[in-house]
C-alpha cells in the first residue's frame, strides 16, 4: 500500500518515481482498494488499455492527484494514451495549477517521446518565470534560465551572472550580457572564469595586461594569448610583478629557461602554493633543475605532488627514496617516495608493493598497484637484477600461494 496523502502534498516530482515503481511492483490480485487508490494504480498500470481508461476518469476527477498523473501520462509511450492525457491536462492547467506542477513538467520534459512537454514549458514560462528560475531540479533550472534570457531585465541578468549558486547559470547570464556588449567591466571583475575570459576579448590592451596575473588559469591563458596577438611578451610582464601565486604561475606558463633562477628562488617561500607553482613552472621551463629534488621532504602534500610529477622519469637514487619510506617520515613524504619508486621500472615497482603490503598506512595503495602489476605481467619481457630478484622472492611469502606462484613464473630461474 502507499500513502496517497503524502504523494499529493509532497514534492510533485515524486510522481515520476511512483509511476515507475508501480510497474515494478507485483500488486496482489483481487484485493479491494479505495476508489482513489485504485484509480492511481490504474493510471500507472503496465496495460495501455487500463492506463487509457484511467486517463478518461482522471480528466473529470477533482482530486489533487489527477493533474500530476495526467502530466505523467502526457509522455506515455502509447500514442492514444498521450493524446487523451494531453487534452485532459490542458483543460486543468490554469496559472495556479501550472505554478504548482512546473517542477514536474521540468522533469518530464526530459523524457524522449516528443517535444510536447518542452513546448508546454516554454509557452508558459513567462507566466511562471519566478518559479521556473528557482526550481530545485538543476537541469530544469538551467534550461529555464537559457529560455528566459530574453525575458529578464539586464540588471537581473547581471545579478545572476555575479551571484547565482550555479556556475552554469552564471555563465549563461554573463555570456548573454557580453553578446550585447553590456556590463563588460562588471563581468570582468566578478563573473565566472568562462565569462571573464570572454570579457577580456572586449577590453583594451592595458586591461588585458592587468589580468595576466588573474587567479583563474583560463583567464590568464586568454590574457597571455591576447598580449601575444598584440605583439607583446607576457613573460616580460610577469618578470616585473612582485611574487604572488598568479605571477609565479604565469611566469612558469610563459617564461623561458632564463627565468628558472627566479622560480628556484621561491622554492623556499613560506607559502606552499608558491612553492608548488614554482615546481610546476620549472617542470616546463627547466626540467633538469637540481633545485627541486630537496623538496622531497617538503611538508606540503600539494608541493610533493608537483615534485613527484617533476621527478617522474628522472634518475633518483633508490637508496634515498627507500630512506624516505621510513615509518618515521610524514605520510605525504612516504607516499611521494613510493610513487617515484614505482615509476622507476617494473621490478622496482613490484618490490616496492611487496615491501609495503604490511605497512599500516600504505598497504592499501600497495595492494591496488600490485593488482595492476599482475594484470600487466604477461607483457613483461625483462628480468630483474639477481639481487633484486632475490629480494622479491623473499617477500613473496606475504602473498597467497597462487599469487606468489604467478610472480615466480616471471622471475629468472
Tab-separated table of C-alpha atoms in Angstrom:
chain	number	residue	atom	x	y	z
A	1	UNK	CA	0.000	0.000	0.000
A	2	UNK	CA	1.057	3.605	-0.493
A	3	UNK	CA	0.261	6.879	1.224
A	4	UNK	CA	-1.780	8.905	-1.258
A	5	UNK	CA	-1.987	11.948	1.011
A	6	UNK	CA	1.794	12.061	1.264
A	7	UNK	CA	2.110	11.868	-2.513
A	8	UNK	CA	-0.358	14.675	-3.106
A	9	UNK	CA	1.173	17.024	-0.536
A	10	UNK	CA	4.870	16.256	-1.066
A	11	UNK	CA	7.292	17.056	-3.864
A	12	UNK	CA	5.303	16.869	-7.089
A	13	UNK	CA	8.301	15.303	-8.873
A	14	UNK	CA	7.803	12.130	-6.833
A	15	UNK	CA	5.008	11.118	-9.205
A	16	UNK	CA	7.622	10.174	-11.794
A	17	UNK	CA	9.306	7.734	-9.434
A	18	UNK	CA	5.926	6.462	-8.228
A	19	UNK	CA	4.798	5.764	-11.797
A	20	UNK	CA	7.887	3.667	-12.430
A	21	UNK	CA	7.682	1.849	-9.079
A	22	UNK	CA	4.085	0.760	-9.694
A	23	UNK	CA	5.092	-1.119	-12.834
A	24	UNK	CA	7.987	-2.781	-10.984
A	25	UNK	CA	5.733	-3.992	-8.152
A	26	UNK	CA	3.541	-7.083	-8.150
A	27	UNK	CA	0.219	-5.990	-6.636
A	28	UNK	CA	-1.990	-8.723	-5.091
A	29	UNK	CA	-4.812	-9.680	-7.454
A	30	UNK	CA	-8.410	-9.333	-6.359
A	31	UNK	CA	-7.679	-7.051	-3.433
A	32	UNK	CA	-10.250	-4.318	-2.894
A	33	UNK	CA	-8.827	-0.806	-2.594
A	34	UNK	CA	-10.338	2.644	-2.013
A	35	UNK	CA	-11.511	4.139	-5.330
A	36	UNK	CA	-8.877	6.897	-5.399
A	37	UNK	CA	-6.031	4.469	-4.801
A	38	UNK	CA	-7.396	2.062	-7.393
A	39	UNK	CA	-7.518	4.853	-9.979
A	40	UNK	CA	-3.961	5.939	-9.198
A	41	UNK	CA	-2.679	2.392	-9.695
A	42	UNK	CA	-4.665	2.033	-12.915
A	43	UNK	CA	-3.121	5.239	-14.262
A	44	UNK	CA	0.336	3.681	-13.810
A	45	UNK	CA	-0.560	0.184	-14.964
A	46	UNK	CA	1.567	-1.819	-17.380
A	47	UNK	CA	-1.522	-2.304	-19.554
A	48	UNK	CA	-2.018	0.558	-22.025
A	49	UNK	CA	-5.806	-0.030	-22.209
A	50	UNK	CA	-6.034	0.258	-18.414
A	51	UNK	CA	-3.981	3.466	-18.456
A	52	UNK	CA	-6.140	4.943	-21.228
A	53	UNK	CA	-9.334	4.181	-19.292
A	54	UNK	CA	-7.784	5.711	-16.172
A	55	UNK	CA	-6.934	8.879	-18.097
A	56	UNK	CA	-10.602	9.316	-19.054
A	57	UNK	CA	-11.579	9.080	-15.392
A	58	UNK	CA	-8.787	11.412	-14.269
A	59	UNK	CA	-9.978	14.001	-16.798
A	60	UNK	CA	-13.147	14.528	-14.760
A	61	UNK	CA	-11.640	13.924	-11.333
A	62	UNK	CA	-11.431	16.869	-8.888
A	63	UNK	CA	-8.827	15.112	-6.736
A	64	UNK	CA	-5.342	16.701	-6.370
A	65	UNK	CA	-3.546	13.707	-7.878
A	66	UNK	CA	-5.417	13.986	-11.180
A	67	UNK	CA	-3.281	16.680	-12.826
A	68	UNK	CA	0.150	15.225	-11.883
A	69	UNK	CA	-0.885	11.788	-13.137
A	70	UNK	CA	-2.260	13.239	-16.356
A	71	UNK	CA	1.034	15.047	-16.935
A	72	UNK	CA	2.940	11.810	-16.414
A	73	UNK	CA	0.717	10.142	-18.991
A	74	UNK	CA	1.315	13.067	-21.384
A	75	UNK	CA	4.697	11.467	-22.082
A	76	UNK	CA	3.341	7.909	-22.193
A	77	UNK	CA	4.915	5.604	-24.772
A	78	UNK	CA	1.462	4.735	-26.195
A	79	UNK	CA	0.118	7.411	-28.534
A	80	UNK	CA	-3.627	7.167	-27.721
A	81	UNK	CA	-2.822	7.423	-24.001
A	82	UNK	CA	-0.652	10.502	-24.653
A	83	UNK	CA	-3.280	12.186	-26.780
A	84	UNK	CA	-6.083	11.706	-24.255
A	85	UNK	CA	-3.867	12.794	-21.351
A	86	UNK	CA	-2.705	15.961	-23.118
A	87	UNK	CA	-6.228	17.132	-23.882
A	88	UNK	CA	-7.275	16.489	-20.297
A	89	UNK	CA	-4.190	18.106	-18.747
A	90	UNK	CA	-4.562	21.293	-20.781
A	91	UNK	CA	-8.154	21.645	-19.585
A	92	UNK	CA	-6.946	21.647	-15.965
A	93	UNK	CA	-3.852	23.861	-16.342
A	94	UNK	CA	-4.762	27.312	-15.095
A	95	UNK	CA	-1.991	29.631	-13.844
A	96	UNK	CA	-2.181	28.472	-10.241
A	97	UNK	CA	-2.069	24.801	-11.197
A	98	UNK	CA	0.767	25.436	-13.629
A	99	UNK	CA	2.955	27.009	-10.959
A	100	UNK	CA	2.313	24.048	-8.656
A	101	UNK	CA	3.247	21.370	-11.204
A	102	UNK	CA	6.053	23.211	-13.001
A	103	UNK	CA	8.761	21.150	-11.222
A	104	UNK	CA	7.098	18.004	-12.576
A	105	UNK	CA	6.873	19.462	-16.089
A	106	UNK	CA	10.588	20.259	-15.920
A	107	UNK	CA	11.454	16.644	-15.146
A	108	UNK	CA	9.012	15.147	-17.664
A	109	UNK	CA	10.422	17.401	-20.366
A	110	UNK	CA	13.494	15.155	-20.474
A	111	UNK	CA	11.542	12.058	-21.497
A	112	UNK	CA	12.411	11.245	-25.091
A	113	UNK	CA	8.886	10.983	-26.528
A	114	UNK	CA	8.489	14.242	-28.454
A	115	UNK	CA	8.771	17.963	-27.761
A	116	UNK	CA	5.221	18.476	-26.462
A	117	UNK	CA	6.270	18.845	-22.822
A	118	UNK	CA	9.149	21.157	-23.750
A	119	UNK	CA	6.757	23.318	-25.756
A	120	UNK	CA	4.323	23.394	-22.832
A	121	UNK	CA	7.112	24.556	-20.511
A	122	UNK	CA	8.320	27.169	-22.989
A	123	UNK	CA	4.871	28.556	-23.797
A	124	UNK	CA	4.054	29.026	-20.112
A	125	UNK	CA	7.470	30.211	-18.962
A	126	UNK	CA	6.577	33.890	-18.788
A	127	UNK	CA	3.542	33.188	-16.599
A	128	UNK	CA	5.584	31.269	-14.017
A	129	UNK	CA	9.010	32.795	-14.504
A	130	UNK	CA	9.863	33.186	-10.816
A	131	UNK	CA	9.017	29.535	-10.114
A	132	UNK	CA	10.937	28.286	-13.146
A	133	UNK	CA	14.100	30.191	-12.242
A	134	UNK	CA	14.041	28.805	-8.699
A	135	UNK	CA	13.410	25.130	-9.490
A	136	UNK	CA	15.305	22.619	-7.370
A	137	UNK	CA	15.964	20.339	-10.331
A	138	UNK	CA	19.300	21.574	-11.665
A	139	UNK	CA	18.831	20.677	-15.320
A	140	UNK	CA	15.340	22.220	-15.437
A	141	UNK	CA	16.573	25.378	-13.746
A	142	UNK	CA	19.409	25.745	-16.238
A	143	UNK	CA	17.040	25.184	-19.154
A	144	UNK	CA	14.624	27.766	-17.770
A	145	UNK	CA	17.393	30.358	-17.471
A	146	UNK	CA	18.540	29.679	-21.032
A	147	UNK	CA	14.987	30.117	-22.321
A	148	UNK	CA	14.356	33.231	-20.211
A	149	UNK	CA	17.403	35.239	-21.288
A	150	UNK	CA	15.242	37.434	-23.482
A	151	UNK	CA	12.631	37.937	-20.766
A	152	UNK	CA	14.877	39.081	-17.928
A	153	UNK	CA	15.951	42.715	-17.427
A	154	UNK	CA	19.654	43.389	-17.785
A	155	UNK	CA	20.087	44.111	-14.065
A	156	UNK	CA	18.571	40.721	-13.173
A	157	UNK	CA	20.911	39.034	-15.640
A	158	UNK	CA	23.888	40.820	-14.113
A	159	UNK	CA	22.872	39.754	-10.623
A	160	UNK	CA	22.594	36.123	-11.731
A	161	UNK	CA	25.889	36.318	-13.613
A	162	UNK	CA	27.610	37.543	-10.456
A	163	UNK	CA	25.962	35.664	-7.648
A	164	UNK	CA	23.923	32.656	-8.784
A	165	UNK	CA	24.770	29.465	-6.907
A	166	UNK	CA	25.159	27.516	-10.161
A	167	UNK	CA	28.228	28.161	-12.313
A	168	UNK	CA	26.363	27.170	-15.483
A	169	UNK	CA	23.638	29.744	-14.828
A	170	UNK	CA	26.232	32.413	-14.062
A	171	UNK	CA	27.931	31.639	-17.363
A	172	UNK	CA	24.661	31.656	-19.321
A	173	UNK	CA	23.614	35.046	-17.989
A	174	UNK	CA	27.061	36.586	-18.260
A	175	UNK	CA	27.532	35.390	-21.829
A	176	UNK	CA	24.134	36.806	-22.814
A	177	UNK	CA	25.150	40.242	-21.499
A	178	UNK	CA	28.517	40.125	-23.230
A	179	UNK	CA	26.828	39.178	-26.504
A	180	UNK	CA	25.083	42.543	-26.220
A	181	UNK	CA	28.265	44.308	-25.109
A	182	UNK	CA	26.739	45.199	-21.737
A	183	UNK	CA	28.374	45.314	-18.271
A	184	UNK	CA	31.746	44.228	-19.630
A	185	UNK	CA	33.797	45.791	-16.826
A	186	UNK	CA	31.476	44.464	-14.126
A	187	UNK	CA	31.600	40.935	-15.506
A	188	UNK	CA	35.355	41.075	-15.939
A	189	UNK	CA	35.613	41.815	-12.236
A	190	UNK	CA	33.061	39.366	-10.883
A	191	UNK	CA	31.905	36.874	-13.493
A	192	UNK	CA	32.664	33.168	-13.761
A	193	UNK	CA	36.071	32.289	-15.292
A	194	UNK	CA	34.451	31.474	-18.640
A	195	UNK	CA	32.637	34.814	-18.676
A	196	UNK	CA	35.720	36.765	-17.624
A	197	UNK	CA	37.719	35.005	-20.347
A	198	UNK	CA	35.170	36.169	-22.922
A	199	UNK	CA	35.063	39.675	-21.431
A	200	UNK	CA	38.822	40.042	-21.920
A	201	UNK	CA	38.296	39.971	-25.682
A	202	UNK	CA	36.163	43.125	-25.386
A	203	UNK	CA	38.569	45.397	-23.474
A	204	UNK	CA	41.721	47.371	-24.270
A	205	UNK	CA	45.294	46.093	-24.022
A	206	UNK	CA	46.027	47.779	-20.698
A	207	UNK	CA	43.095	45.985	-19.105
A	208	UNK	CA	44.201	42.712	-20.671
A	209	UNK	CA	47.707	43.093	-19.227
A	210	UNK	CA	46.227	43.822	-15.808
A	211	UNK	CA	44.622	40.365	-15.922
A	212	UNK	CA	47.799	38.479	-16.751
A	213	UNK	CA	48.018	37.742	-13.034
A	214	UNK	CA	44.402	36.661	-12.692
A	215	UNK	CA	43.646	33.945	-10.159
A	216	UNK	CA	41.992	31.826	-12.878
A	217	UNK	CA	44.275	29.866	-15.191
A	218	UNK	CA	41.704	30.183	-18.003
A	219	UNK	CA	41.646	33.980	-17.702
A	220	UNK	CA	45.446	34.116	-17.525
A	221	UNK	CA	45.718	31.947	-20.611
A	222	UNK	CA	43.400	34.226	-22.585
A	223	UNK	CA	45.264	37.325	-21.401
A	224	UNK	CA	48.575	35.754	-22.445
A	225	UNK	CA	47.169	34.934	-25.882
A	226	UNK	CA	45.804	38.439	-26.406
A	227	UNK	CA	49.103	40.041	-25.352
A	228	UNK	CA	50.987	37.850	-27.836
A	229	UNK	CA	48.446	38.663	-30.550
A	230	UNK	CA	49.162	42.328	-29.971
A	231	UNK	CA	52.904	41.723	-30.339
A	232	UNK	CA	53.755	41.756	-26.633
A	233	UNK	CA	55.586	39.333	-24.352
A	234	UNK	CA	53.580	38.079	-21.349
A	235	UNK	CA	56.726	36.803	-19.616
A	236	UNK	CA	58.158	40.320	-19.567
A	237	UNK	CA	55.086	41.483	-17.661
A	238	UNK	CA	55.345	38.643	-15.182
A	239	UNK	CA	59.018	39.396	-14.520
A	240	UNK	CA	58.047	42.897	-13.407
A	241	UNK	CA	55.404	41.708	-10.956
A	242	UNK	CA	56.007	41.039	-7.244
A	243	UNK	CA	55.874	37.445	-6.061
A	244	UNK	CA	52.316	36.141	-5.898
A	245	UNK	CA	50.680	32.827	-6.828
A	246	UNK	CA	49.346	34.175	-10.130
A	247	UNK	CA	52.645	35.870	-11.041
A	248	UNK	CA	54.665	32.715	-10.365
A	249	UNK	CA	52.131	30.578	-12.227
A	250	UNK	CA	52.157	32.954	-15.191
A	251	UNK	CA	55.958	33.074	-15.353
A	252	UNK	CA	56.041	29.292	-15.368
A	253	UNK	CA	53.456	29.242	-18.155
A	254	UNK	CA	55.171	31.777	-20.419
A	255	UNK	CA	58.807	32.096	-19.321
A	256	UNK	CA	61.989	30.575	-20.717
A	257	UNK	CA	64.966	28.765	-19.237
A	258	UNK	CA	66.386	32.177	-18.367
A	259	UNK	CA	63.594	32.560	-15.796
A	260	UNK	CA	64.488	29.367	-13.934
A	261	UNK	CA	66.603	31.207	-11.358
A	262	UNK	CA	63.621	33.303	-10.242
A	263	UNK	CA	61.428	30.267	-9.832
A	264	UNK	CA	64.161	28.441	-7.948
A	265	UNK	CA	64.489	31.375	-5.568
A	266	UNK	CA	60.891	31.000	-4.399
A	267	UNK	CA	61.188	27.267	-3.717
A	268	UNK	CA	61.926	28.299	-0.118
A	269	UNK	CA	58.941	30.648	0.138
A	270	UNK	CA	56.818	30.224	3.274
A	271	UNK	CA	53.666	29.743	1.195
A	272	UNK	CA	53.099	26.157	-0.030
A	273	UNK	CA	51.104	27.367	-3.013
A	274	UNK	CA	54.030	29.495	-4.207
A	275	UNK	CA	56.416	26.540	-3.873
A	276	UNK	CA	54.042	24.204	-5.712
A	277	UNK	CA	53.539	26.654	-8.571
A	278	UNK	CA	57.285	27.236	-8.831
A	279	UNK	CA	57.914	23.494	-9.177
A	280	UNK	CA	55.194	23.257	-11.806
A	281	UNK	CA	56.756	26.120	-13.735
A	282	UNK	CA	60.230	24.598	-13.530
A	283	UNK	CA	58.856	21.372	-14.968
A	284	UNK	CA	58.070	23.345	-18.100
A	285	UNK	CA	60.981	25.765	-18.444
A	286	UNK	CA	63.816	23.943	-16.625
A	287	UNK	CA	63.037	20.203	-16.449
A	288	UNK	CA	66.642	19.420	-15.411
A	289	UNK	CA	66.719	21.827	-12.459
A	290	UNK	CA	68.588	20.327	-9.475
A	291	UNK	CA	66.770	22.626	-7.050
A	292	UNK	CA	63.590	20.570	-6.952
A	293	UNK	CA	64.904	17.294	-5.536
A	294	UNK	CA	65.440	18.625	-1.981
A	295	UNK	CA	61.708	19.335	-1.825
A	296	UNK	CA	61.039	15.602	-1.484
A	297	UNK	CA	60.877	16.338	2.237
A	298	UNK	CA	58.570	19.350	1.865
A	299	UNK	CA	55.788	19.262	4.474
A	300	UNK	CA	53.074	20.252	1.989
A	301	UNK	CA	51.226	17.457	0.109
A	302	UNK	CA	50.440	19.918	-2.706
A	303	UNK	CA	54.138	20.668	-3.174
A	304	UNK	CA	55.016	16.974	-3.028
A	305	UNK	CA	52.527	16.184	-5.794
A	306	UNK	CA	54.287	18.674	-8.040
A	307	UNK	CA	57.709	17.338	-7.014
A	308	UNK	CA	56.665	13.780	-7.916
A	309	UNK	CA	55.399	14.979	-11.306
A	310	UNK	CA	58.712	16.825	-11.853
A	311	UNK	CA	60.932	13.868	-10.878
A	312	UNK	CA	58.938	11.082	-12.508
A	313	UNK	CA	61.033	9.546	-15.262
A	314	UNK	CA	64.245	11.124	-13.979
A	315	UNK	CA	67.007	9.189	-12.177
A	316	UNK	CA	66.582	9.403	-8.419
A	317	UNK	CA	68.737	7.298	-6.089
A	318	UNK	CA	66.790	4.249	-4.953
A	319	UNK	CA	68.525	4.313	-1.574
A	320	UNK	CA	67.349	7.881	-0.990
A	321	UNK	CA	63.761	7.016	-1.857
A	322	UNK	CA	63.761	3.926	0.356
A	323	UNK	CA	65.070	6.001	3.227
A	324	UNK	CA	62.143	8.394	2.692
A	325	UNK	CA	59.788	5.408	3.011
A	326	UNK	CA	60.777	5.000	6.670
A	327	UNK	CA	57.891	4.902	9.108
A	328	UNK	CA	59.332	7.893	10.944
A	329	UNK	CA	58.671	10.052	7.874
A	330	UNK	CA	55.433	12.031	7.340
A	331	UNK	CA	52.841	10.122	5.338
A	332	UNK	CA	52.858	12.539	2.341
A	333	UNK	CA	56.650	12.108	2.065
A	334	UNK	CA	56.290	8.321	2.191
A	335	UNK	CA	53.593	8.369	-0.498
A	336	UNK	CA	55.783	10.518	-2.743
A	337	UNK	CA	58.764	8.186	-2.304
A	338	UNK	CA	56.624	5.113	-3.050
A	339	UNK	CA	55.236	6.755	-6.165
A	340	UNK	CA	58.716	7.518	-7.509
A	341	UNK	CA	59.971	4.020	-6.695
A	342	UNK	CA	57.063	2.537	-8.652
A	343	UNK	CA	57.890	4.823	-11.562
A	344	UNK	CA	61.499	3.524	-11.705
A	345	UNK	CA	60.980	0.221	-13.537
A	346	UNK	CA	58.559	-2.679	-13.384
A	347	UNK	CA	60.652	-4.805	-10.998
A	348	UNK	CA	61.348	-1.968	-8.612
A	349	UNK	CA	57.625	-1.271	-8.671
A	350	UNK	CA	56.877	-4.903	-7.752
A	351	UNK	CA	59.435	-4.909	-4.939
A	352	UNK	CA	58.028	-1.656	-3.533
A	353	UNK	CA	54.480	-3.002	-3.498
A	354	UNK	CA	55.515	-6.259	-1.822
A	355	UNK	CA	57.565	-4.415	0.785
A	356	UNK	CA	54.584	-2.202	1.693
A	357	UNK	CA	51.945	-4.922	1.987
A	358	UNK	CA	52.240	-4.924	5.779
A	359	UNK	CA	52.514	-1.158	6.167
A	360	UNK	CA	49.634	0.291	8.180
A	361	UNK	CA	49.398	3.434	6.045
A	362	UNK	CA	50.493	2.348	2.560
A	363	UNK	CA	49.265	-1.253	2.301
A	364	UNK	CA	46.022	-0.330	0.523
A	365	UNK	CA	47.914	1.589	-2.167
A	366	UNK	CA	50.352	-1.312	-2.499
A	367	UNK	CA	47.564	-3.870	-2.970
A	368	UNK	CA	45.888	-1.792	-5.654
A	369	UNK	CA	49.114	-1.263	-7.552
A	370	UNK	CA	50.113	-4.907	-7.184
A	371	UNK	CA	46.800	-5.952	-8.741
A	372	UNK	CA	47.529	-3.610	-11.658
A	373	UNK	CA	51.049	-5.045	-11.971
A	374	UNK	CA	49.689	-8.600	-12.094
A	375	UNK	CA	47.219	-7.671	-14.832
A	376	UNK	CA	50.156	-6.441	-16.947
A	377	UNK	CA	52.691	-9.127	-16.040
A	378	UNK	CA	52.136	-11.191	-19.183
A	379	UNK	CA	53.673	-8.377	-21.212
A	380	UNK	CA	56.922	-8.172	-19.221
A	381	UNK	CA	59.963	-9.317	-21.187
A	382	UNK	CA	62.757	-8.105	-18.894
A	383	UNK	CA	64.364	-9.701	-15.875
A	384	UNK	CA	65.351	-8.078	-12.585
A	385	UNK	CA	68.987	-7.984	-11.450
A	386	UNK	CA	69.842	-11.056	-9.331
A	387	UNK	CA	69.927	-9.074	-6.077
A	388	UNK	CA	66.507	-7.527	-6.718
A	389	UNK	CA	65.109	-10.893	-7.841
A	390	UNK	CA	66.247	-12.443	-4.558
A	391	UNK	CA	64.658	-9.624	-2.587
A	392	UNK	CA	61.366	-10.100	-4.451
A	393	UNK	CA	61.483	-13.855	-3.828
A	394	UNK	CA	61.954	-13.224	-0.133
A	395	UNK	CA	58.820	-11.066	0.001
A	396	UNK	CA	56.522	-13.496	-1.822
A	397	UNK	CA	55.643	-15.184	1.466
A	398	UNK	CA	53.366	-12.190	2.118
A	399	UNK	CA	51.093	-13.255	-0.741
A	400	UNK	CA	48.621	-16.107	-1.210
A	401	UNK	CA	50.372	-19.169	-2.665
A	402	UNK	CA	48.643	-18.909	-6.047
A	403	UNK	CA	49.583	-15.229	-6.495
A	404	UNK	CA	53.155	-15.885	-5.365
A	405	UNK	CA	53.442	-18.695	-7.910
A	406	UNK	CA	52.284	-16.392	-10.732
A	407	UNK	CA	55.055	-13.950	-9.861
A	408	UNK	CA	57.669	-16.725	-9.620
A	409	UNK	CA	56.909	-17.676	-13.214
A	410	UNK	CA	58.085	-14.194	-14.291
A	411	UNK	CA	61.313	-14.313	-12.303
A	412	UNK	CA	64.536	-15.726	-13.810
A	413	UNK	CA	65.312	-19.297	-12.824
